[in-house]
Tab-separated table of N, CA and C in Angstrom:
chain	number	residue	atom	x	y	z
A	1089	UNK	N	0.821	-1.190	0.000
A	1089	UNK	CA	0.000	0.000	0.000
A	1089	UNK	C	0.871	1.263	0.000
A	1090	UNK	N	1.903	1.268	0.849
A	1090	UNK	CA	2.780	2.432	0.929
A	1090	UNK	C	3.488	2.666	-0.399
A	1091	UNK	N	3.873	1.601	-1.064
A	1091	UNK	CA	4.548	1.707	-2.357
A	1091	UNK	C	3.619	2.305	-3.404
A	1092	UNK	N	2.361	1.905	-3.374
A	1092	UNK	CA	1.390	2.425	-4.339
A	1092	UNK	C	1.147	3.914	-4.102
A	1093	UNK	N	0.965	4.298	-2.839
A	1093	UNK	CA	0.752	5.712	-2.526
A	1093	UNK	C	1.980	6.525	-2.919
A	1094	UNK	N	3.161	6.010	-2.635
A	1094	UNK	CA	4.387	6.707	-3.032
A	1094	UNK	C	4.492	6.848	-4.536
A	1095	UNK	N	4.094	5.807	-5.271
A	1095	UNK	CA	4.146	5.872	-6.726
A	1095	UNK	C	3.135	6.850	-7.294
A	1096	UNK	N	1.986	6.963	-6.629
A	1096	UNK	CA	0.957	7.906	-7.101
A	1096	UNK	C	1.372	9.346	-6.829
A	1097	UNK	N	1.989	9.588	-5.683
A	1097	UNK	CA	2.292	10.973	-5.305
A	1097	UNK	C	3.642	11.479	-5.796
A	1098	UNK	N	4.552	10.592	-6.183
A	1098	UNK	CA	5.855	11.035	-6.674
A	1098	UNK	C	5.794	11.460	-8.135
A	1099	UNK	N	6.757	12.269	-8.513
A	1099	UNK	CA	6.853	12.718	-9.903
A	1099	UNK	C	7.191	11.506	-10.774
A	1100	UNK	N	6.541	11.356	-11.918
A	1100	UNK	CA	6.778	10.182	-12.757
A	1100	UNK	C	8.239	10.011	-13.194
A	1101	UNK	N	8.983	11.090	-13.316
A	1101	UNK	CA	10.384	10.989	-13.741
A	1101	UNK	C	11.277	10.364	-12.673
A	1102	UNK	N	10.839	10.374	-11.414
A	1102	UNK	CA	11.665	9.835	-10.337
A	1102	UNK	C	11.426	8.344	-10.096
A	1103	UNK	N	10.465	7.762	-10.779
A	1103	UNK	CA	10.165	6.341	-10.599
A	1103	UNK	C	11.128	5.482	-11.409
A	1104	UNK	N	11.537	4.365	-10.828
A	1104	UNK	CA	12.376	3.421	-11.564
A	1104	UNK	C	11.492	2.601	-12.507
A	1105	UNK	N	12.111	1.839	-13.379
A	1105	UNK	CA	11.338	1.018	-14.317
A	1105	UNK	C	10.523	-0.043	-13.571
A	1106	UNK	N	11.114	-0.623	-12.531
A	1106	UNK	CA	10.387	-1.621	-11.747
A	1106	UNK	C	9.160	-1.016	-11.070
A	1107	UNK	N	9.332	0.177	-10.504
A	1107	UNK	CA	8.198	0.837	-9.843
A	1107	UNK	C	7.115	1.184	-10.857
A	1108	UNK	N	7.514	1.640	-12.024
A	1108	UNK	CA	6.541	1.961	-13.069
A	1108	UNK	C	5.784	0.713	-13.497
A	1109	UNK	N	6.481	-0.389	-13.652
A	1109	UNK	CA	5.840	-1.646	-14.040
A	1109	UNK	C	4.870	-2.114	-12.960
A	1110	UNK	N	5.283	-2.021	-11.694
A	1110	UNK	CA	4.410	-2.416	-10.596
A	1110	UNK	C	3.159	-1.541	-10.542
A	1111	UNK	N	3.341	-0.228	-10.740
A	1111	UNK	CA	2.184	0.676	-10.725
A	1111	UNK	C	1.222	0.374	-11.869
A	1112	UNK	N	1.750	0.077	-13.044
A	1112	UNK	CA	0.874	-0.250	-14.171
A	1112	UNK	C	0.069	-1.507	-13.880
A	1113	UNK	N	0.696	-2.479	-13.224
A	1113	UNK	CA	-0.022	-3.705	-12.865
A	1113	UNK	C	-1.133	-3.398	-11.861
A	1114	UNK	N	-0.851	-2.526	-10.889
A	1114	UNK	CA	-1.871	-2.138	-9.908
A	1114	UNK	C	-2.991	-1.368	-10.594
A	1115	UNK	N	-2.628	-0.456	-11.501
A	1115	UNK	CA	-3.635	0.340	-12.198
A	1115	UNK	C	-4.516	-0.530	-13.095
A	1116	UNK	N	-3.938	-1.578	-13.681
A	1116	UNK	CA	-4.737	-2.491	-14.502
A	1116	UNK	C	-5.739	-3.253	-13.641
A	1117	UNK	N	-5.308	-3.625	-12.440
A	1117	UNK	CA	-6.189	-4.369	-11.543
A	1117	UNK	C	-7.238	-3.469	-10.898
A	1118	UNK	N	-6.869	-2.220	-10.620
A	1118	UNK	CA	-7.783	-1.278	-9.957
A	1118	UNK	C	-7.849	0.022	-10.752
A	1119	UNK	N	-8.787	0.135	-11.703
A	1119	UNK	CA	-8.866	1.328	-12.562
A	1119	UNK	C	-9.108	2.628	-11.794
A	1120	UNK	N	-9.767	2.546	-10.639
A	1120	UNK	CA	-10.018	3.778	-9.882
A	1120	UNK	C	-8.707	4.376	-9.358
A	1121	UNK	N	-7.689	3.546	-9.126
A	1121	UNK	CA	-6.392	4.076	-8.722
A	1121	UNK	C	-5.693	4.793	-9.873
A	1122	UNK	N	-5.915	4.330	-11.095
A	1122	UNK	CA	-5.363	5.021	-12.255
A	1122	UNK	C	-5.990	6.408	-12.377
A	1123	UNK	N	-7.292	6.483	-12.137
A	1123	UNK	CA	-7.981	7.768	-12.180
A	1123	UNK	C	-7.459	8.685	-11.058
A	1124	UNK	N	-7.233	8.125	-9.869
A	1124	UNK	CA	-6.663	8.899	-8.760
A	1124	UNK	C	-5.279	9.414	-9.133
A	1125	UNK	N	-4.491	8.558	-9.754
A	1125	UNK	CA	-3.144	8.952	-10.170
A	1125	UNK	C	-3.191	10.124	-11.141
A	1126	UNK	N	-4.090	10.083	-12.085
A	1126	UNK	CA	-4.211	11.185	-13.049
A	1126	UNK	C	-4.628	12.477	-12.355
A	1127	UNK	N	-5.575	12.391	-11.429
A	1127	UNK	CA	-6.025	13.592	-10.719
A	1127	UNK	C	-4.907	14.180	-9.863
A	1128	UNK	N	-4.174	13.318	-9.171
A	1128	UNK	CA	-3.074	13.798	-8.327
A	1128	UNK	C	-1.989	14.439	-9.184
A	1129	UNK	N	-1.656	13.806	-10.293
A	1129	UNK	CA	-0.631	14.345	-11.188
A	1129	UNK	C	-1.075	15.693	-11.767
A	1130	UNK	N	-2.331	15.793	-12.178
A	1130	UNK	CA	-2.827	17.065	-12.719
A	1130	UNK	C	-2.795	18.169	-11.672
A	1131	UNK	N	-3.200	17.820	-10.442
A	1131	UNK	CA	-3.193	18.830	-9.384
A	1131	UNK	C	-1.763	19.256	-9.049
A	1132	UNK	N	-0.832	18.326	-9.047
A	1132	UNK	CA	0.559	18.648	-8.725
A	1132	UNK	C	1.193	19.564	-9.767
A	1133	UNK	N	0.708	19.533	-10.985
A	1133	UNK	CA	1.263	20.377	-12.042
A	1133	UNK	C	0.765	21.812	-11.966
A	1134	UNK	N	-0.356	22.052	-11.294
A	1134	UNK	CA	-0.918	23.407	-11.248
A	1134	UNK	C	0.007	24.431	-10.607
A	1135	UNK	N	0.584	24.176	-9.418
A	1135	UNK	CA	1.488	25.199	-8.871
A	1135	UNK	C	2.785	25.333	-9.663
A	1136	UNK	N	3.230	24.259	-10.285
A	1136	UNK	CA	4.469	24.305	-11.061
A	1136	UNK	C	4.283	25.170	-12.291
A	1137	UNK	N	3.177	24.981	-12.977
A	1137	UNK	CA	2.910	25.730	-14.219
A	1137	UNK	C	2.108	26.999	-13.988
A	1138	UNK	N	1.718	27.246	-12.744
A	1138	UNK	CA	0.907	28.418	-12.376
A	1138	UNK	C	-0.386	28.481	-13.185
A	1139	UNK	N	-1.096	27.357	-13.215
A	1139	UNK	CA	-2.347	27.284	-13.971
A	1139	UNK	C	-3.530	27.170	-13.014
A	1140	UNK	N	-3.653	28.135	-12.116
A	1140	UNK	CA	-4.760	28.138	-11.163
A	1140	UNK	C	-6.115	28.301	-11.822
A	1141	UNK	N	-6.139	28.864	-13.023
A	1141	UNK	CA	-7.410	29.041	-13.731
A	1141	UNK	C	-8.032	27.699	-14.101
A	1142	UNK	N	-7.222	26.633	-14.154
A	1142	UNK	CA	-7.747	25.301	-14.465
A	1142	UNK	C	-8.360	24.614	-13.250
A	1143	UNK	N	-8.288	25.259	-12.093
A	1143	UNK	CA	-8.764	24.652	-10.859
A	1143	UNK	C	-10.241	24.260	-10.890
A	1144	UNK	N	-11.168	25.098	-11.374
A	1144	UNK	CA	-12.576	24.677	-11.406
A	1144	UNK	C	-12.792	23.413	-12.247
A	1145	UNK	N	-12.066	23.278	-13.356
A	1145	UNK	CA	-12.187	22.061	-14.169
A	1145	UNK	C	-11.677	20.849	-13.400
A	1146	UNK	N	-10.578	21.018	-12.657
A	1146	UNK	CA	-10.040	19.906	-11.872
A	1146	UNK	C	-11.021	19.509	-10.770
A	1147	UNK	N	-11.652	20.499	-10.147
A	1147	UNK	CA	-12.625	20.206	-9.085
A	1147	UNK	C	-13.798	19.421	-9.653
A	1148	UNK	N	-14.272	19.821	-10.840
A	1148	UNK	CA	-15.379	19.076	-11.471
A	1148	UNK	C	-14.968	17.636	-11.768
A	1149	UNK	N	-13.757	17.450	-12.291
A	1149	UNK	CA	-13.280	16.101	-12.584
A	1149	UNK	C	-13.117	15.283	-11.304
A	1150	UNK	N	-12.646	15.915	-10.232
A	1150	UNK	CA	-12.463	15.207	-8.964
A	1150	UNK	C	-13.804	14.806	-8.355
A	1151	UNK	N	-14.779	15.682	-8.462
A	1151	UNK	CA	-16.117	15.325	-7.950
A	1151	UNK	C	-16.748	14.224	-8.791
A	1152	UNK	N	-16.518	14.275	-10.084
A	1152	UNK	CA	-17.090	13.242	-10.966
A	1152	UNK	C	-16.456	11.878	-10.700
A	1153	UNK	N	-15.233	11.861	-10.186
A	1153	UNK	CA	-14.561	10.601	-9.896
A	1153	UNK	C	-15.230	9.858	-8.744
A	1154	UNK	N	-15.889	10.595	-7.867
A	1154	UNK	CA	-16.615	10.013	-6.724
A	1154	UNK	C	-15.727	9.122	-5.863
A	1155	UNK	N	-14.518	9.569	-5.645
A	1155	UNK	CA	-13.623	8.867	-4.731
A	1155	UNK	C	-13.570	9.675	-3.440
A	1156	UNK	N	-13.792	9.019	-2.288
A	1156	UNK	CA	-13.991	9.756	-1.030
A	1156	UNK	C	-12.892	10.761	-0.705
A	1157	UNK	N	-11.645	10.400	-0.769
A	1157	UNK	CA	-10.576	11.327	-0.405
A	1157	UNK	C	-10.436	12.478	-1.379
A	1158	UNK	N	-10.505	12.168	-2.640
A	1158	UNK	CA	-10.323	13.202	-3.677
A	1158	UNK	C	-11.522	14.147	-3.729
A	1159	UNK	N	-12.730	13.612	-3.690
A	1159	UNK	CA	-13.906	14.489	-3.778
A	1159	UNK	C	-14.036	15.350	-2.526
A	1160	UNK	N	-13.658	14.819	-1.362
A	1160	UNK	CA	-13.672	15.632	-0.144
A	1160	UNK	C	-12.654	16.761	-0.213
A	1161	UNK	N	-11.477	16.456	-0.750
A	1161	UNK	CA	-10.455	17.485	-0.941
A	1161	UNK	C	-10.944	18.553	-1.913
A	1162	UNK	N	-11.593	18.127	-2.982
A	1162	UNK	CA	-12.115	19.078	-3.971
A	1162	UNK	C	-13.189	19.965	-3.354
A	1163	UNK	N	-14.017	19.384	-2.501
A	1163	UNK	CA	-15.049	20.191	-1.829
A	1163	UNK	C	-14.397	21.243	-0.937
A	1164	UNK	N	-13.331	20.865	-0.222
A	1164	UNK	CA	-12.623	21.824	0.621
A	1164	UNK	C	-11.990	22.946	-0.190
A	1165	UNK	N	-11.465	22.619	-1.359
A	1165	UNK	CA	-10.898	23.657	-2.228
A	1165	UNK	C	-11.971	24.605	-2.726
A	1166	UNK	N	-13.147	24.069	-2.970
A	1166	UNK	CA	-14.244	24.860	-3.509
A	1166	UNK	C	-14.781	25.867	-2.504
A	1167	UNK	N	-14.568	25.631	-1.203
A	1167	UNK	CA	-15.091	26.558	-0.199
A	1167	UNK	C	-14.393	27.916	-0.261
A	1168	UNK	N	-13.145	27.947	-0.680
A	1168	UNK	CA	-12.433	29.223	-0.823
A	1168	UNK	C	-11.696	29.231	-2.157
A	1169	UNK	N	-12.451	29.115	-3.211
A	1169	UNK	CA	-11.900	28.934	-4.548
A	1169	UNK	C	-11.033	30.103	-5.004
A	1170	UNK	N	-11.439	31.328	-4.681
A	1170	UNK	CA	-10.664	32.492	-5.122
A	1170	UNK	C	-9.252	32.472	-4.539
A	1171	UNK	N	-9.132	32.130	-3.247
A	1171	UNK	CA	-7.808	32.080	-2.612
A	1171	UNK	C	-6.972	30.944	-3.200
A	1172	UNK	N	-7.593	29.816	-3.485
A	1172	UNK	CA	-6.870	28.686	-4.063
A	1172	UNK	C	-6.352	29.045	-5.455
A	1173	UNK	N	-7.188	29.667	-6.255
A	1173	UNK	CA	-6.765	30.069	-7.607
A	1173	UNK	C	-5.625	31.084	-7.524
A	1174	UNK	N	-5.742	32.038	-6.602
A	1174	UNK	CA	-4.662	33.025	-6.443
A	1174	UNK	C	-3.376	32.348	-5.989
A	1175	UNK	N	-3.472	31.398	-5.056
A	1175	UNK	CA	-2.286	30.696	-4.578
A	1175	UNK	C	-1.613	29.882	-5.659
A	1176	UNK	N	-2.386	29.376	-6.611
A	1176	UNK	CA	-1.824	28.570	-7.688
A	1176	UNK	C	-1.442	29.401	-8.909
A	1177	UNK	N	-1.679	30.709	-8.861
A	1177	UNK	CA	-1.435	31.550	-10.028
A	1177	UNK	C	-0.327	32.576	-9.800
A	1178	UNK	N	-0.392	33.300	-8.690
A	1178	UNK	CA	0.571	34.381	-8.471
A	1178	UNK	C	1.931	33.823	-8.086
A	1179	UNK	N	2.978	34.593	-8.319
A	1179	UNK	CA	4.343	34.127	-8.109
A	1179	UNK	C	4.882	34.427	-6.720
A	1180	UNK	N	4.277	35.333	-5.972
A	1180	UNK	CA	4.819	35.680	-4.662
A	1180	UNK	C	4.161	34.843	-3.572
A	1181	UNK	N	4.859	34.772	-2.424
A	1181	UNK	CA	4.309	34.043	-1.285
A	1181	UNK	C	4.726	34.733	-0.003
A	1182	UNK	N	4.150	34.323	1.107
A	1182	UNK	CA	4.483	34.895	2.410
A	1182	UNK	C	5.439	33.988	3.172
A	1183	UNK	N	6.188	33.160	2.466
A	1183	UNK	CA	7.096	32.217	3.102
A	1183	UNK	C	8.177	32.878	3.938
A	1184	UNK	N	8.734	33.964	3.459
A	1184	UNK	CA	9.763	34.659	4.219
A	1184	UNK	C	9.236	35.226	5.527
A	1185	UNK	N	8.048	35.809	5.470
A	1185	UNK	CA	7.429	36.348	6.674
A	1185	UNK	C	7.112	35.239	7.663
A	1186	UNK	N	6.559	34.136	7.165
A	1186	UNK	CA	6.243	33.004	8.037
A	1186	UNK	C	7.505	32.466	8.695
A	1187	UNK	N	8.599	32.408	7.953
A	1187	UNK	CA	9.851	31.935	8.517
A	1187	UNK	C	10.362	32.841	9.626
A	1188	UNK	N	10.253	34.151	9.428
A	1188	UNK	CA	10.701	35.098	10.450
A	1188	UNK	C	9.850	34.975	11.708
A	1189	UNK	N	8.551	34.823	11.540
A	1189	UNK	CA	7.658	34.675	12.691
A	1189	UNK	C	7.974	33.386	13.449
A	1190	UNK	N	8.189	32.290	12.726
A	1190	UNK	CA	8.520	31.032	13.389
A	1190	UNK	C	9.857	31.107	14.111
A	1191	UNK	N	10.817	31.818	13.545
A	1191	UNK	CA	12.118	31.994	14.191
A	1191	UNK	C	11.951	32.774	15.498
A	1192	UNK	N	11.110	33.816	15.490
A	1192	UNK	CA	10.865	34.586	16.709
A	1192	UNK	C	10.169	33.734	17.767
A	1193	UNK	N	9.208	32.927	17.338
A	1193	UNK	CA	8.510	32.058	18.289
A	1193	UNK	C	9.466	31.054	18.913
A	1194	UNK	N	10.400	30.529	18.123
A	1194	UNK	CA	11.376	29.578	18.642
A	1194	UNK	C	12.258	30.242	19.696
A	1195	UNK	N	12.706	31.459	19.418
A	1195	UNK	CA	13.535	32.185	20.372
A	1195	UNK	C	12.760	32.453	21.653
A	1196	UNK	N	11.499	32.818	21.520
A	1196	UNK	CA	10.661	33.081	22.690
A	1196	UNK	C	10.502	31.820	23.534
A	1197	UNK	N	10.287	30.670	22.871
A	1197	UNK	CA	10.160	29.412	23.616
A	1197	UNK	C	11.458	29.055	24.323
A	1198	UNK	N	12.597	29.315	23.689
A	1198	UNK	CA	13.880	29.001	24.306
A	1198	UNK	C	14.123	29.831	25.559
A	1199	UNK	N	13.631	31.058	25.578
A	1199	UNK	CA	13.877	31.953	26.705
A	1199	UNK	C	12.764	31.940	27.740
A	1200	UNK	N	11.737	31.141	27.549
A	1200	UNK	CA	10.597	31.153	28.462
A	1200	UNK	C	11.041	30.820	29.887
A	1201	UNK	N	10.733	31.709	30.818
A	1201	UNK	CA	11.047	31.495	32.217
A	1201	UNK	C	12.497	31.731	32.587
A	1202	UNK	N	13.325	32.162	31.665
A	1202	UNK	CA	14.748	32.307	31.946
A	1202	UNK	C	15.190	33.766	32.086
A	1203	UNK	N	14.474	34.673	31.476
A	1203	UNK	CA	14.911	36.066	31.524
A	1203	UNK	C	13.728	36.967	31.226
A	1204	UNK	N	13.977	38.247	31.250
A	1204	UNK	CA	12.920	39.223	31.029
A	1204	UNK	C	12.731	39.569	29.562
A	1205	UNK	N	11.828	40.503	29.337
A	1205	UNK	CA	11.475	40.905	27.984
A	1205	UNK	C	12.634	41.596	27.271
A	1206	UNK	N	13.444	42.354	28.028
A	1206	UNK	CA	14.544	43.085	27.399
A	1206	UNK	C	15.526	42.141	26.709
A	1207	UNK	N	15.867	41.032	27.378
A	1207	UNK	CA	16.781	40.075	26.774
A	1207	UNK	C	16.147	39.413	25.553
A	1208	UNK	N	14.863	39.103	25.651
A	1208	UNK	CA	14.163	38.521	24.504
A	1208	UNK	C	14.190	39.474	23.320
A	1209	UNK	N	13.939	40.755	23.570
A	1209	UNK	CA	13.953	41.743	22.500
A	1209	UNK	C	15.332	41.834	21.849
A	1210	UNK	N	16.368	41.776	22.650
A	1210	UNK	CA	17.720	41.843	22.106
A	1210	UNK	C	18.047	40.577	21.315
A	1211	UNK	N	17.604	39.439	21.819
A	1211	UNK	CA	17.852	38.183	21.097
A	1211	UNK	C	17.214	38.225	19.712
A	1212	UNK	N	15.982	38.706	19.642
A	1212	UNK	CA	15.279	38.742	18.352
A	1212	UNK	C	15.916	39.770	17.426
A	1213	UNK	N	16.302	40.922	17.961
A	1213	UNK	CA	16.869	41.953	17.091
A	1213	UNK	C	18.300	41.641	16.682
A	1214	UNK	N	19.012	40.802	17.445
A	1214	UNK	CA	20.394	40.486	17.113
A	1214	UNK	C	20.551	39.223	16.287
A	1215	UNK	N	19.477	38.535	15.985
A	1215	UNK	CA	19.576	37.327	15.173
A	1215	UNK	C	19.950	37.711	13.754
A	1216	UNK	N	20.836	36.961	13.165
A	1216	UNK	CA	21.249	37.225	11.793
A	1216	UNK	C	20.065	36.944	10.867
A	1217	UNK	N	19.648	37.893	10.050
A	1217	UNK	CA	18.467	37.694	9.214
A	1217	UNK	C	18.635	36.606	8.167
A	1218	UNK	N	19.854	36.281	7.789
A	1218	UNK	CA	20.044	35.290	6.733
A	1218	UNK	C	20.507	33.953	7.294
A	1219	UNK	N	20.109	33.647	8.518
A	1219	UNK	CA	20.536	32.413	9.166
A	1219	UNK	C	20.101	31.174	8.390
A	1220	UNK	N	18.970	31.261	7.703
A	1220	UNK	CA	18.484	30.102	6.961
A	1220	UNK	C	19.161	29.950	5.603
A	1221	UNK	N	19.910	30.962	5.187
A	1221	UNK	CA	20.645	30.882	3.929
A	1221	UNK	C	22.137	31.028	4.247
A	1222	UNK	N	22.830	29.910	4.520
A	1222	UNK	CA	24.227	29.988	4.959
A	1222	UNK	C	25.148	30.736	4.002
A	1223	UNK	N	24.840	30.741	2.721
A	1223	UNK	CA	25.707	31.431	1.777
A	1223	UNK	C	25.649	32.940	1.974
A	1224	UNK	N	24.606	33.441	2.663
A	1224	UNK	CA	24.465	34.876	2.870
A	1224	UNK	C	24.918	35.330	4.251
A	1225	UNK	N	25.430	34.416	5.079
A	1225	UNK	CA	25.823	34.799	6.429
A	1225	UNK	C	26.898	35.873	6.384
A	1226	UNK	N	26.724	36.858	7.218
A	1226	UNK	CA	27.686	37.943	7.247
A	1226	UNK	C	28.819	37.570	8.199
A	1227	UNK	N	30.039	37.688	7.764
A	1227	UNK	CA	31.207	37.337	8.571
A	1227	UNK	C	31.695	38.578	9.324
A	1228	UNK	N	32.045	38.396	10.558
A	1228	UNK	CA	32.574	39.492	11.355
A	1228	UNK	C	31.526	40.529	11.716
A	1229	UNK	N	30.260	40.152	11.757
A	1229	UNK	CA	29.214	41.121	12.061
A	1229	UNK	C	28.828	41.046	13.526
A	1230	UNK	N	27.886	41.852	13.929
A	1230	UNK	CA	27.416	41.866	15.303
A	1230	UNK	C	26.244	40.916	15.508
A	1231	UNK	N	25.856	40.183	14.503
A	1231	UNK	CA	24.713	39.293	14.639
A	1231	UNK	C	25.054	38.113	15.529
A	1232	UNK	N	24.055	37.564	16.144
A	1232	UNK	CA	24.224	36.438	17.052
A	1232	UNK	C	24.055	35.145	16.272
A	1233	UNK	N	25.098	34.318	16.218
A	1233	UNK	CA	25.062	33.062	15.484
A	1233	UNK	C	25.094	31.895	16.463
A	1234	UNK	N	24.311	30.842	16.216
A	1234	UNK	CA	24.258	29.720	17.144
A	1234	UNK	C	25.607	29.062	17.413
A	1235	UNK	N	26.554	29.113	16.520
A	1235	UNK	CA	27.840	28.467	16.742
A	1235	UNK	C	28.836	29.310	17.520
A	1236	UNK	N	28.527	30.578	17.754
A	1236	UNK	CA	29.468	31.474	18.431
A	1236	UNK	C	29.650	31.091	19.889
A	1237	UNK	N	30.815	31.471	20.442
A	1237	UNK	CA	31.071	31.192	21.855
A	1237	UNK	C	30.166	32.031	22.753
A	1238	UNK	N	29.635	33.127	22.248
A	1238	UNK	CA	28.754	33.980	23.041
A	1238	UNK	C	27.296	33.550	22.976
A	1239	UNK	N	27.013	32.518	22.186
A	1239	UNK	CA	25.635	32.035	22.081
A	1239	UNK	C	25.192	31.460	23.418
A	1240	UNK	N	23.941	31.595	23.733
A	1240	UNK	CA	23.439	31.138	25.027
A	1240	UNK	C	23.580	29.631	25.189
A	1241	UNK	N	24.092	29.225	26.339
A	1241	UNK	CA	24.167	27.807	26.681
A	1241	UNK	C	23.147	27.582	27.792
A	1242	UNK	N	22.159	26.731	27.541
A	1242	UNK	CA	21.086	26.556	28.503
A	1242	UNK	C	21.325	25.405	29.466
A	1243	UNK	N	22.492	24.762	29.420
A	1243	UNK	CA	22.749	23.622	30.286
A	1243	UNK	C	22.942	23.999	31.744
A	1244	UNK	N	23.383	25.222	32.022
A	1244	UNK	CA	23.606	25.626	33.408
A	1244	UNK	C	23.133	27.068	33.578
A	1245	UNK	N	23.277	27.589	34.797
A	1245	UNK	CA	22.814	28.952	35.067
A	1245	UNK	C	23.864	30.009	34.761
A	1246	UNK	N	25.072	29.596	34.378
A	1246	UNK	CA	26.130	30.571	34.133
A	1246	UNK	C	25.901	31.354	32.844
A	1247	UNK	N	24.964	30.916	32.014
A	1247	UNK	CA	24.736	31.591	30.743
A	1247	UNK	C	24.209	32.997	30.924
A	1248	UNK	N	23.413	33.215	32.002
A	1248	UNK	CA	22.712	34.487	32.146
A	1248	UNK	C	23.686	35.662	32.243
A	1249	UNK	N	24.643	35.616	33.130
A	1249	UNK	CA	25.524	36.767	33.306
A	1249	UNK	C	26.412	36.972	32.077
A	1250	UNK	N	26.947	35.878	31.496
A	1250	UNK	CA	27.786	36.016	30.317
A	1250	UNK	C	27.013	36.557	29.125
A	1251	UNK	N	25.803	36.063	28.923
A	1251	UNK	CA	24.998	36.520	27.793
A	1251	UNK	C	24.575	37.961	27.973
A	1252	UNK	N	24.204	38.329	29.197
A	1252	UNK	CA	23.787	39.705	29.419
A	1252	UNK	C	24.958	40.672	29.222
A	1253	UNK	N	26.167	40.279	29.673
A	1253	UNK	CA	27.341	41.123	29.423
A	1253	UNK	C	27.591	41.255	27.920
A	1254	UNK	N	27.476	40.161	27.200
A	1254	UNK	CA	27.701	40.197	25.767
A	1254	UNK	C	26.686	41.076	25.061
A	1255	UNK	N	25.400	40.996	25.487
A	1255	UNK	CA	24.371	41.808	24.864
A	1255	UNK	C	24.609	43.286	25.147
A	1256	UNK	N	25.017	43.631	26.373
A	1256	UNK	CA	25.305	45.030	26.679
A	1256	UNK	C	26.465	45.533	25.819
A	1257	UNK	N	27.467	44.670	25.618
A	1257	UNK	CA	28.626	45.042	24.811
A	1257	UNK	C	28.236	45.168	23.337
A	1258	UNK	N	27.337	44.294	22.843
A	1258	UNK	CA	26.995	44.260	21.420
A	1258	UNK	C	26.057	45.398	21.021
A	1259	UNK	N	25.257	45.831	21.949
A	1259	UNK	CA	24.239	46.829	21.588
A	1259	UNK	C	24.657	48.221	21.894
């Protein structure tokens, strides 16, 4: 079962000849899985080709297939069709903003119960903005990098005074 699901959801170019042969045998035995495979492949191509305008046609085809998982998914897409079409059509995304927010939340969780708001504010403002893109890391800057000797060590209580001295010096 796992092999069949993997074969249906993976890009056809990444399948080996044996996997392709096995999938064809499964599709011959169960035609509804072949139809599912076509629907999944068509849906996967929409964000790649930015063809969100084809979404209503895909929803109609998915509902006509009358397969519980696919038709339920199509119904969910239909509830906010304009947003789905925009998401599959426009080239920009809020991924960078979401990443920054998640990074701040992680820092907040790390400092929970350990220090006050001032230290949290300094930690967030001193984080290197390109931490997720190592090729863009700034060398010799004032940003706080996890590998630095001044990075907070949470294993003992000695981190507080050293980190606070470092933050006063850095800011």
